[in-house]
Coordinates of C-alpha atoms in Angstrom, one line a residue:
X71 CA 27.7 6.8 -10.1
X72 CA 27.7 4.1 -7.3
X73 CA 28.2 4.6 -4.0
X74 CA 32.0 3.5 -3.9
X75 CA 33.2 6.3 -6.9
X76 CA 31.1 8.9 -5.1
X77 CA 33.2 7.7 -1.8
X78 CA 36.9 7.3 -3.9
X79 CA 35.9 11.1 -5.3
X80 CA 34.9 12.7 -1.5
X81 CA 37.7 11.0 0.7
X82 CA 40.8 13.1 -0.8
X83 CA 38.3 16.1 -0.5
X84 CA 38.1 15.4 3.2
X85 CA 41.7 14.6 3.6
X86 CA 42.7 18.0 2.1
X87 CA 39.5 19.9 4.4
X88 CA 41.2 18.3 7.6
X89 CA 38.5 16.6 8.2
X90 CA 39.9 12.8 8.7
X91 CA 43.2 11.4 8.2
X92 CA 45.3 10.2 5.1
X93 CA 45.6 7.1 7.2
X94 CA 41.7 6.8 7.7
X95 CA 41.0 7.7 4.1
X96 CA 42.9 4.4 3.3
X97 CA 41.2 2.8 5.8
X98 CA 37.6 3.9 4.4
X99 CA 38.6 2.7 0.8
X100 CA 39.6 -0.4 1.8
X101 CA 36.3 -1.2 3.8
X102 CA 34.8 -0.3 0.9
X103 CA 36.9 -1.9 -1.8
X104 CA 35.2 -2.8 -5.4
X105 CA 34.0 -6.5 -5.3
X106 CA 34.3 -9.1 -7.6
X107 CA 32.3 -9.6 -10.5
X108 CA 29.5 -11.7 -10.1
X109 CA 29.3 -14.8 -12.0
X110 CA 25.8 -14.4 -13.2
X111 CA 24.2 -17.3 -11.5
X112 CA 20.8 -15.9 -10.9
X113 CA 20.9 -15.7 -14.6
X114 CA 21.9 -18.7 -15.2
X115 CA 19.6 -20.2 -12.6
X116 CA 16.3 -18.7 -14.1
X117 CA 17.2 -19.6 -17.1
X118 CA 18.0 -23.4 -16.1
X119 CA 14.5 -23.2 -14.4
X120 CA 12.4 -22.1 -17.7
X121 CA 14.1 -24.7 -19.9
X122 CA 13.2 -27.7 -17.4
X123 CA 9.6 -26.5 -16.8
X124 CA 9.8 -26.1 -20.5
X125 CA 10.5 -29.1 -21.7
X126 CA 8.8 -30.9 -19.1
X127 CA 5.6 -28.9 -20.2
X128 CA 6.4 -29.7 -23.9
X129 CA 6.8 -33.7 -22.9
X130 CA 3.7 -33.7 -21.1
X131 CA 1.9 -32.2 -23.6
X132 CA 2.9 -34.8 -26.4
X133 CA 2.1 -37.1 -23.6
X134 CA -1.5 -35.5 -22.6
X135 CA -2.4 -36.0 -26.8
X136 CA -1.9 -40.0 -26.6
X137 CA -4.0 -40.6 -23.3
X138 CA -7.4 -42.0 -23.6
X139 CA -10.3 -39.6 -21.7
X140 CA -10.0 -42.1 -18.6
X141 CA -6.3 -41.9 -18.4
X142 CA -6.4 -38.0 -18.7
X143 CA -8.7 -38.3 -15.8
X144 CA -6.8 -40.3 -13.6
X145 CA -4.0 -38.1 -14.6
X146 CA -5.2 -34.8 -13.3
X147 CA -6.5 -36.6 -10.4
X148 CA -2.9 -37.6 -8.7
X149 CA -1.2 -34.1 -8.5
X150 CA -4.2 -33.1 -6.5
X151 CA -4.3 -35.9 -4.4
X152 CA -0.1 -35.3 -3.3
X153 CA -0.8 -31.6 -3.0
X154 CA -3.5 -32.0 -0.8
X155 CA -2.2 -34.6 1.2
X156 CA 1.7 -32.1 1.3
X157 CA -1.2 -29.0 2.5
X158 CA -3.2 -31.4 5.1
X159 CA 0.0 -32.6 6.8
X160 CA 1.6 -28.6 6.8
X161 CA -1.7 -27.3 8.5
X162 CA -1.9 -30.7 10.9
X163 CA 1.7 -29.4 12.1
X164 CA 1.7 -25.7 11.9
X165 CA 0.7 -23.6 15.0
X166 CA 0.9 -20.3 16.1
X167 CA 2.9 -19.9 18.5
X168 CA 3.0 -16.1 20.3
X169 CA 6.4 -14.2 20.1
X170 CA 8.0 -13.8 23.1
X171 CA 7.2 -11.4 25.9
X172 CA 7.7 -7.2 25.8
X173 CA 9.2 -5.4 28.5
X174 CA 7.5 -2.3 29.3
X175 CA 7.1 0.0 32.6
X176 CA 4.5 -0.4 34.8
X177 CA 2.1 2.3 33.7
X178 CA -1.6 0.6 35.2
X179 CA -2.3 1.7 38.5
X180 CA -1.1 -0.5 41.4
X181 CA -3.3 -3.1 42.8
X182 CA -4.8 -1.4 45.7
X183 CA -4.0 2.4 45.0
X184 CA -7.3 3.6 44.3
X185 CA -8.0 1.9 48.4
X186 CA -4.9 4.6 48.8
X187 CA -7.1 7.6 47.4
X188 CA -10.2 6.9 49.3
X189 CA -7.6 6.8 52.8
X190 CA -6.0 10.0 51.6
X191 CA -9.3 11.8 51.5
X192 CA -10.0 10.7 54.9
X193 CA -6.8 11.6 56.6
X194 CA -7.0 14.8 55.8
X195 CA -6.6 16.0 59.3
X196 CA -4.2 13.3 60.5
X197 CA -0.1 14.2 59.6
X198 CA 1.0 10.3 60.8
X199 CA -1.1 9.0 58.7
X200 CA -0.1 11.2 55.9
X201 CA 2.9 10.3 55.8
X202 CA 2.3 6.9 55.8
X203 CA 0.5 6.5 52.7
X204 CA 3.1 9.1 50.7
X205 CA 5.5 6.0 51.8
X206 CA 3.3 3.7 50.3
X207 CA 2.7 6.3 47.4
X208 CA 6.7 6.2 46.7
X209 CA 7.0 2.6 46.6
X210 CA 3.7 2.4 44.5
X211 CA 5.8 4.5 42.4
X212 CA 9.4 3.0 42.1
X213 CA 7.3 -0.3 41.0
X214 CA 5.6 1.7 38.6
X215 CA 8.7 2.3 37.1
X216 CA 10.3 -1.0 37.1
X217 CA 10.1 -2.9 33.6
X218 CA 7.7 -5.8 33.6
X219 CA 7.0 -8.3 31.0
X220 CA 3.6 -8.3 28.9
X221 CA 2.3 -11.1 26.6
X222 CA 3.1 -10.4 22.9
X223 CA 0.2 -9.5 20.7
X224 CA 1.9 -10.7 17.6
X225 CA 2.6 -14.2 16.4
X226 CA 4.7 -16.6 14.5
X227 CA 4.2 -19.8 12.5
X228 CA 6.0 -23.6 13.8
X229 CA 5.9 -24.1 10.2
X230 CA 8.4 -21.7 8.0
X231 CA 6.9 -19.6 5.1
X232 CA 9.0 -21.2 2.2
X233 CA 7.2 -24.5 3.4
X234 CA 3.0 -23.2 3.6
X235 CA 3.7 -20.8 0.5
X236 CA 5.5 -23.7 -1.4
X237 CA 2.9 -26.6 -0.5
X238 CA -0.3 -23.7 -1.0
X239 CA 1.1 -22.9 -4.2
X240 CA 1.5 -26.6 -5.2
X241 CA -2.1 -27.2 -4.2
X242 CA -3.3 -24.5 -5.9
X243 CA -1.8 -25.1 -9.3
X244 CA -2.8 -28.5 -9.1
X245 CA -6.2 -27.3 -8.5
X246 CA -6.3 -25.4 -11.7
X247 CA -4.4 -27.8 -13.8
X248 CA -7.0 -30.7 -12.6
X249 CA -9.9 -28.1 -13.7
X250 CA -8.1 -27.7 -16.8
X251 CA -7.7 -31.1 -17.8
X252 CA -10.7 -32.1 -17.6
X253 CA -12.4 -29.5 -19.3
X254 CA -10.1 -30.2 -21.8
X255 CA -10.8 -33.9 -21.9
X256 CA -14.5 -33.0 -21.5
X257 CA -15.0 -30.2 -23.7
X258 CA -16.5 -28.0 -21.2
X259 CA -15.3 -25.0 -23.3
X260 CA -18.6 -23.0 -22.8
X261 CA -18.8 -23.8 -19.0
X262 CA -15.2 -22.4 -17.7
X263 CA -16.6 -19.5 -16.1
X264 CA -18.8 -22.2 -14.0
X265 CA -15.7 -24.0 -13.5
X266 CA -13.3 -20.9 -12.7
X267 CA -16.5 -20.0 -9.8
X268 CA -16.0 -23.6 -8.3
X269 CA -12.1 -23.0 -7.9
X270 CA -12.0 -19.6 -6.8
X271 CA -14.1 -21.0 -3.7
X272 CA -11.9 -23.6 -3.3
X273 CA -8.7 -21.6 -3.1
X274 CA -10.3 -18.8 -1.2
X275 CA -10.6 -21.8 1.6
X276 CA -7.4 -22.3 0.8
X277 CA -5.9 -19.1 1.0
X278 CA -7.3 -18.6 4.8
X279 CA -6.9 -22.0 6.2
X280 CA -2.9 -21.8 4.8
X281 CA -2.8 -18.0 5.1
X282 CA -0.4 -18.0 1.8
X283 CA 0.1 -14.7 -0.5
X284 CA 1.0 -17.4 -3.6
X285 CA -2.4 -19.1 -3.2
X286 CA -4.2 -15.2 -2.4
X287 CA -2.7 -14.0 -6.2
X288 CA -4.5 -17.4 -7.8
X289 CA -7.7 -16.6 -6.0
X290 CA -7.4 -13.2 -7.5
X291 CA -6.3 -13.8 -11.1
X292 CA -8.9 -16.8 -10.9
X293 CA -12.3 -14.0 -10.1
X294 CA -10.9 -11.6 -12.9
X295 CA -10.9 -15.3 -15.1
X296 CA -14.3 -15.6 -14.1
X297 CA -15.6 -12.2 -15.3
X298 CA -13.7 -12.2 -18.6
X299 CA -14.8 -16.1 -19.6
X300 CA -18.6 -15.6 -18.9
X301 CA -20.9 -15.0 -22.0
X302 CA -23.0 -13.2 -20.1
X303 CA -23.3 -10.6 -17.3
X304 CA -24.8 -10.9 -14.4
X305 CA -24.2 -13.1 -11.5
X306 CA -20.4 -13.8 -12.5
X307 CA -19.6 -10.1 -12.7
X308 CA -20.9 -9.8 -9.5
X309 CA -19.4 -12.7 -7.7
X310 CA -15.8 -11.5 -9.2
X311 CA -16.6 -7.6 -7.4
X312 CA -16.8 -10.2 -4.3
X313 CA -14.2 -12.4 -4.6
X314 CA -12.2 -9.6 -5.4
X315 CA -13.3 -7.4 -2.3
X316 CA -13.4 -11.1 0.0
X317 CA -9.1 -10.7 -0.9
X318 CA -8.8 -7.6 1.4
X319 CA -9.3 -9.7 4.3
X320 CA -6.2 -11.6 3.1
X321 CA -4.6 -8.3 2.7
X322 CA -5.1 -7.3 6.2
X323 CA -4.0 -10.4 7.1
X324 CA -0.5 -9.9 5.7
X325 CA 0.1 -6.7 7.1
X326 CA -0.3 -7.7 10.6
X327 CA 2.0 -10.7 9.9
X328 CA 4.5 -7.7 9.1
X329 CA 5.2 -10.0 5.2
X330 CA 6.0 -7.0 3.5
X331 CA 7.4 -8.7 0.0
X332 CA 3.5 -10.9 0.0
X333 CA 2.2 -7.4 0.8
X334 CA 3.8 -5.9 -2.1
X335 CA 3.1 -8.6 -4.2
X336 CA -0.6 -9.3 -3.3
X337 CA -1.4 -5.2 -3.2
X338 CA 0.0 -5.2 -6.5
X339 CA -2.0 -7.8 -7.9
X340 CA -5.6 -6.7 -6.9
X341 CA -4.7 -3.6 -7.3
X342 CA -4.3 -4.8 -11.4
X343 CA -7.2 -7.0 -11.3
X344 CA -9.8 -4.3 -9.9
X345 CA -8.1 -2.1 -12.8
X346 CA -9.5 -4.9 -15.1
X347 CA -12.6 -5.0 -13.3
X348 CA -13.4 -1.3 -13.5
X349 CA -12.5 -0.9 -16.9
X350 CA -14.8 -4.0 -18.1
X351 CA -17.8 -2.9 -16.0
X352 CA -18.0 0.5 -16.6
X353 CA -18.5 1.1 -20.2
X354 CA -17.5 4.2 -20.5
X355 CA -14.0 6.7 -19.7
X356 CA -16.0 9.0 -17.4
X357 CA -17.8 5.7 -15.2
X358 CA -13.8 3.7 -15.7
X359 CA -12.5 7.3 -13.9
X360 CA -15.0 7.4 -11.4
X361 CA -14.4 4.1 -9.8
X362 CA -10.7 4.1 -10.7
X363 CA -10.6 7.4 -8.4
X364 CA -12.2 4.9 -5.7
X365 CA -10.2 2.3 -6.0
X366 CA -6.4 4.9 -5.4
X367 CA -8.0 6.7 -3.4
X368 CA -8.8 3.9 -0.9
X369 CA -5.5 2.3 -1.6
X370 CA -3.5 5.2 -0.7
X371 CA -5.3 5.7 2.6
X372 CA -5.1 1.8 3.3
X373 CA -1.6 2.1 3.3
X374 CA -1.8 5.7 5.5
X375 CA -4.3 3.3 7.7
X376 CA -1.4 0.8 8.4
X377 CA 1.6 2.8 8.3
X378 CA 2.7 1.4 11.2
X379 CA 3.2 -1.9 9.4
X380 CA 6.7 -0.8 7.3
X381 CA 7.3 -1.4 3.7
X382 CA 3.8 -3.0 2.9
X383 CA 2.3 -0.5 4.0
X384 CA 4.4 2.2 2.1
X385 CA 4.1 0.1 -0.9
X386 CA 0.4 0.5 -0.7
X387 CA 1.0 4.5 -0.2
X388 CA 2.9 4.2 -3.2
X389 CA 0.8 3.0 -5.4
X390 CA -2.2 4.7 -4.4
X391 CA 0.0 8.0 -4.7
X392 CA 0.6 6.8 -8.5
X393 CA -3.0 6.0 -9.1
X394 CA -4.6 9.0 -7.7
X395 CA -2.3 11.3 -9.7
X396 CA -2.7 9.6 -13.0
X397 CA -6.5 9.7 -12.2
X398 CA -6.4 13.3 -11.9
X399 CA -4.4 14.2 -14.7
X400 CA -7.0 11.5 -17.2
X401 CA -9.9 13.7 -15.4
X402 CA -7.8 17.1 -16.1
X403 CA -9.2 16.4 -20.4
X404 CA -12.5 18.2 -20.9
X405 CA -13.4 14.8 -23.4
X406 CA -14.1 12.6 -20.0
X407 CA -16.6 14.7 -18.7
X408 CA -18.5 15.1 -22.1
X409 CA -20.9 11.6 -21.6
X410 CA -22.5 11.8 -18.1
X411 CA -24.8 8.8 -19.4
X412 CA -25.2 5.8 -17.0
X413 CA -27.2 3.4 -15.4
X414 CA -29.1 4.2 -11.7
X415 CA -26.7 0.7 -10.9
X416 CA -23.7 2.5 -11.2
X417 CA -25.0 5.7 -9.5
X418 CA -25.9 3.5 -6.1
X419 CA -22.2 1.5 -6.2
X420 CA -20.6 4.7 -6.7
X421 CA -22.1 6.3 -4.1
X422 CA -22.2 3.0 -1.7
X423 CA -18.3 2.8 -2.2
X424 CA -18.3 6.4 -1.6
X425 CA -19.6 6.1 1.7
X426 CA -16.5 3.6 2.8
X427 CA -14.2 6.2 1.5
X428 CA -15.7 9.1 3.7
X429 CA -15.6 6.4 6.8
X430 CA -11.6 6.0 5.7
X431 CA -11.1 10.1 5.9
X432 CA -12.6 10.3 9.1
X433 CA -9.9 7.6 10.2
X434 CA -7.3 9.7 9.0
X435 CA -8.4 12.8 10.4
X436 CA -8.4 10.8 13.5
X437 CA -4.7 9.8 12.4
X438 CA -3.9 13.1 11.4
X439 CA -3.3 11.6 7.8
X440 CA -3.6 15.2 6.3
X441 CA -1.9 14.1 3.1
X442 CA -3.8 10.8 3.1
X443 CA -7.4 13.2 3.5
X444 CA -6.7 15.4 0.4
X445 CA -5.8 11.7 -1.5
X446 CA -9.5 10.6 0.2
X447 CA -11.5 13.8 -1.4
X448 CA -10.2 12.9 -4.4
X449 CA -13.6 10.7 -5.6
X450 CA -15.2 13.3 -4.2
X451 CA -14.1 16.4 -6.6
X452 CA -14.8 13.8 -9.6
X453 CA -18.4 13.2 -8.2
X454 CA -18.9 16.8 -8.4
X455 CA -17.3 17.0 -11.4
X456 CA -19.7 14.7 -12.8
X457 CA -22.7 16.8 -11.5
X458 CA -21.2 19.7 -13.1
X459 CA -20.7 18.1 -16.7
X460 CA -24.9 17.2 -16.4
X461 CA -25.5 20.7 -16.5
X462 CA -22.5 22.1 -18.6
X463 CA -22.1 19.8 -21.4
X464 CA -18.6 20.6 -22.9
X465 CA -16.5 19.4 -20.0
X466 CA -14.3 22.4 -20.0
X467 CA -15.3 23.5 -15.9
X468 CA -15.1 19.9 -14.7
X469 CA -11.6 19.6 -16.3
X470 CA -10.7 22.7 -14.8
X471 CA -12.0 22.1 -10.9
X472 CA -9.9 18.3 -11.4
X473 CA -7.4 20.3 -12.4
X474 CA -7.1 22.8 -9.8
X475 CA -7.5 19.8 -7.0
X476 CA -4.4 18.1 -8.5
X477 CA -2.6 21.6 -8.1
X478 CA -3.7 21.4 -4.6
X479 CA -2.6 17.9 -3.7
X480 CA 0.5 18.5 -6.1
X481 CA 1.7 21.5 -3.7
X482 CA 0.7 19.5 -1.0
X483 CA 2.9 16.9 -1.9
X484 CA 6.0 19.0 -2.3
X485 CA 5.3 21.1 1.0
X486 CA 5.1 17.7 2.5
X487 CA 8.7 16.6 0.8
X488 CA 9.8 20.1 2.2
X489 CA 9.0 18.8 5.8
X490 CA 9.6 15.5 5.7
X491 CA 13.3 16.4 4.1
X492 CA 12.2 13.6 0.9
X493 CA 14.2 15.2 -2.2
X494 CA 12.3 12.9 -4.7
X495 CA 8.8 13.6 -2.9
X496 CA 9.6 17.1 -3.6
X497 CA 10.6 16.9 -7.1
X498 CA 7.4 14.1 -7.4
X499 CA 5.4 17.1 -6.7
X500 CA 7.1 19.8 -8.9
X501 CA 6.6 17.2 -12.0
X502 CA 3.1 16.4 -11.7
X503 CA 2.1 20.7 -11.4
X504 CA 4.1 20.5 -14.9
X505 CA 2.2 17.8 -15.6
X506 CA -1.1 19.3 -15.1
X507 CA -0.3 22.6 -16.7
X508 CA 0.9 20.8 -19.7
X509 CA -2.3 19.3 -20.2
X510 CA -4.4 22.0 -19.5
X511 CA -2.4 23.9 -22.5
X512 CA -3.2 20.8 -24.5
X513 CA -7.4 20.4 -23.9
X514 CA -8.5 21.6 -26.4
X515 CA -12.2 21.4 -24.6
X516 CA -10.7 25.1 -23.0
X517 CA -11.1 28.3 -24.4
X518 CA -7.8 30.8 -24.0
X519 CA -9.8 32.3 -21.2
X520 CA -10.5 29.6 -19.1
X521 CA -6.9 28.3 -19.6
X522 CA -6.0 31.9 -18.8
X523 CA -7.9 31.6 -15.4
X524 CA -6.5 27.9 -14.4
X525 CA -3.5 29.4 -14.5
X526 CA -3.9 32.5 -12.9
X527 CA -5.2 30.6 -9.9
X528 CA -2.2 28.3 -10.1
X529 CA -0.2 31.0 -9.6
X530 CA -1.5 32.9 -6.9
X531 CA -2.2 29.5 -4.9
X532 CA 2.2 29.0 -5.9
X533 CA 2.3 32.5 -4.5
X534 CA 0.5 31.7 -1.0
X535 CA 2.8 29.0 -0.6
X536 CA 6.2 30.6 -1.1
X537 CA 4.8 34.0 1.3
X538 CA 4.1 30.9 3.8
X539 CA 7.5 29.7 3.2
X540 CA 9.4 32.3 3.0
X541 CA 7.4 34.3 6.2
X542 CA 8.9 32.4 9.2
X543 CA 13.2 32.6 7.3
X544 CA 12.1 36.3 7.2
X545 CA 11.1 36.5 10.7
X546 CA 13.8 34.5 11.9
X547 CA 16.6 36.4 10.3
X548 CA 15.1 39.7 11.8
X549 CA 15.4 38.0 15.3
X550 CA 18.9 37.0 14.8
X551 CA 20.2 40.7 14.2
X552 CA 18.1 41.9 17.4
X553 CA 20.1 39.3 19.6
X554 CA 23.3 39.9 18.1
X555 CA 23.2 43.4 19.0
X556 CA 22.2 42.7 22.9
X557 CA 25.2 40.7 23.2
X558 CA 27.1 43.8 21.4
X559 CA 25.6 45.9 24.0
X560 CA 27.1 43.6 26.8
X561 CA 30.0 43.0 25.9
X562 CA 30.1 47.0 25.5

């Protein structure tokens, strides 16, 4: 139902209830009267769009085939040349140039007043003098609470975004597509990885010189390139982990720009490429849930970190939310927890990355990020999960104390829908507590006993809650009574 039925179906309703007007009811539909049909042009558009680069692609492949190995050269050479020369003219004009200045009331103390103080503490036997300085004192005062202007501490570009994103991205592209061609022409087939190193440097300059989300996402897709081309592990796994990490700096870049679409975009696209990472690193499911625990957990209280920065922020919330939950319920099988094998590697990166995430929960507690601190403990329970499963080998207590966190954070959840007045945060919670008791019916890694006791616990934790809930309605209804029958007793 859109907004205009549910709006044609509620006006007669208040019409008959008094509440407005027939003549206003007519009025309200025809603010809100249907539209027209669209036409379909972003359709059409998109799909004008992939048929040109298409068949341009097509025409300069046939054309790329009937080039000598010189002429392929030169070829891959000219693109770069025009982007670089369409970046080196953007960033030659672009400045930063401060926002205009805030208003905001004096709140610094005078120039002066603390010369006021010392006087006051001398005069204490002299009235004339008193009264003097509480003159002084008041006028201190009223110019304390006149509005003055302070120097922004935010920024904007000469240059508009459309522009650096569109000549970055350019640039970018035409860096790849020069690499491309001639490794093609060169055969350099078993070298890309080499080749894929050199570019990421090269747009990771780029990225921070033109601060541009378009060339961030090609830095990024080009270290997970790097990782997945080389033969062998070793130095490229690692430079990927920091190229990959380096694009956080980027990240925090954007959200202080307040560029909440490149937020969502760029958040979204590391978030998938350490994904990739984690789960070609670790061999494993119980090392790929360890570190995939890390990296939701620290996304969700990244975004509780920069709240304050709107829809970028609450996109990062958002998917950190989603990751830590589908963490929990993949930890909630007994069969992760059955292999604690690993390497003393993995141990110290876990535990190094740990460490960050503790520093993150202290800045929420500072924050008073409750929510965002229960998301932060969430590596936590699966490192002592993991301990568990070393000494009890069938996975069946791990699963359950993974399982009883997600309760926790699930009713957390809902009792913060519940004060936040967020319908879908509410029901968000109510679905993943069905979630995790659906699964812990399905491990089969549980006895009937131990299932028996998960839920048992579930329950009287769902109790707690609803006696917490349901204490201060049924304190507040006996109140309402007691005054109702003083005023009976004065009007008497």
């Amino acid at each position: 139902m859109t907004n205009r039925h549910w709006l044609k179906r509620e006006v007669p309703a208040w019409v008959k209830e008094k509440l407005i007007s027939e003549e206003e009811g007519k009025v309200l539909l025809a603010r809100y009267r249907k539209g027209k049909p669209g036409p379909y042009k972003e359709a059409f558009f998109v799909m004008a769009l992939v048929c040109l680069l298409g068949g341009l692609g097509f025409l300069g492949a046939g054309l790329w085939s009937g080039l000598t190995q010189d002429e392929r050269f030169l070829l891959a050479l000219v693109p770069l040349l025009v982007s670089l020369l369409f970046v080196a003219t953007m960033v030659l004009l672009d400045r930063r140039i401060p926002d205009d200045p805030v208003a905001v009331k004096g709140t610094a103390m005078p120039f002066g007043a603390s010369g006021v103080l010392d006087e006051v503490s001398d005069s204490a036997g002299s009235l004339e003098r008193a009264q003097r300085i509480g003159k002084k004192a008041e006028l201190w005062g009223a110019l304390m609470e006149e509005e003055h202007l302070e120097p922004a501490k935010t920024w904007h570009h000469r240059m508009p975004v459309f522009l650096r994103e569109s000549a970055a991205a350019f640039h970018g592209v035409s860096i790849l597509a020069a690499f491309w061609m001639v490794a093609d022409s060169f055969k350099l087939t078993d070298d890309l990885y080499v080749g894929l190193s050199l570019c990421g440097l090269l747009l990771l300059v780029l990225t921070l010189v033109t601060s541009s989300a378009a060339s961030g996402i090609l830095y990024m897709i080009v270290s997970v390139g790097v990782f997945y081309t080389a033969p062998v592990r070793g130095w490229p796994e690692f430079l990927s982990w920091i190229y990959m990490l380096t694009a956080l700096v980027m990240l925090v870049h954007l959200l202080r720009e307040h560029r909440d679409r490149a937020v969502v975009c760029f958040s979204w696209v590391w978030a998938v490429g350490i994904l990739l990472l984690i789960f070609w690193s670790a061999g494993n499911m119980l090392w790929q849930t360890l570190f995939f625990s890390l990296a939701a957990s620290l996304t969700w209280m990244a975004g509780g970190a920069f709240r304050s920065y709107g829809v970028g922020a609450a996109a990062l919330r958002f998917f950190g939310g989603i990751a830590v939950f589908a963490v929990l319920l993949e930890g909630s099988y007994g069969a992760v927890w059955a292999d604690v094998s690993g390497s003393y590697a993995l141990w110290f990166l876990f535990l190094l990355f740990l460490a960050a995430d503790a520093v993150l929960i202290v800045r929420m507690a500072v924050k008073k990020e409750w929510l965002s601190i229960l998301a932060g403990l969430t590596p936590f329970i699966m490192a002592v999960s993991a301990m568990i499963a070393i000494f009890e080998s069938s996975g069946a207590f791990s699963a359950t104390v993974v399982s009883i966190f997600c309760a926790i954070l699930s009713v957390a959840v809902i009792a913060r829908g519940v004060q936040m007045d967020r319908p879908m945060q509410r029901w968000g919670g109510v679905a993943l507590l069905a979630a995790d008791g659906v699964i812990r019916v399905m491990d089969s890694a549980l006895s009937l006993s131990e299932r028996g006791l998960f839920f048992l616990m579930v329950g009287l934790l769902s109790g707690a809650v609803c006696f917490l809930l349901y204490l201060p309605a049924k304190r507040k209804r006996k109140v309402v009574p007691a005054e109702e029958e003083k005023e009976d007793d004065h009007a008497e």
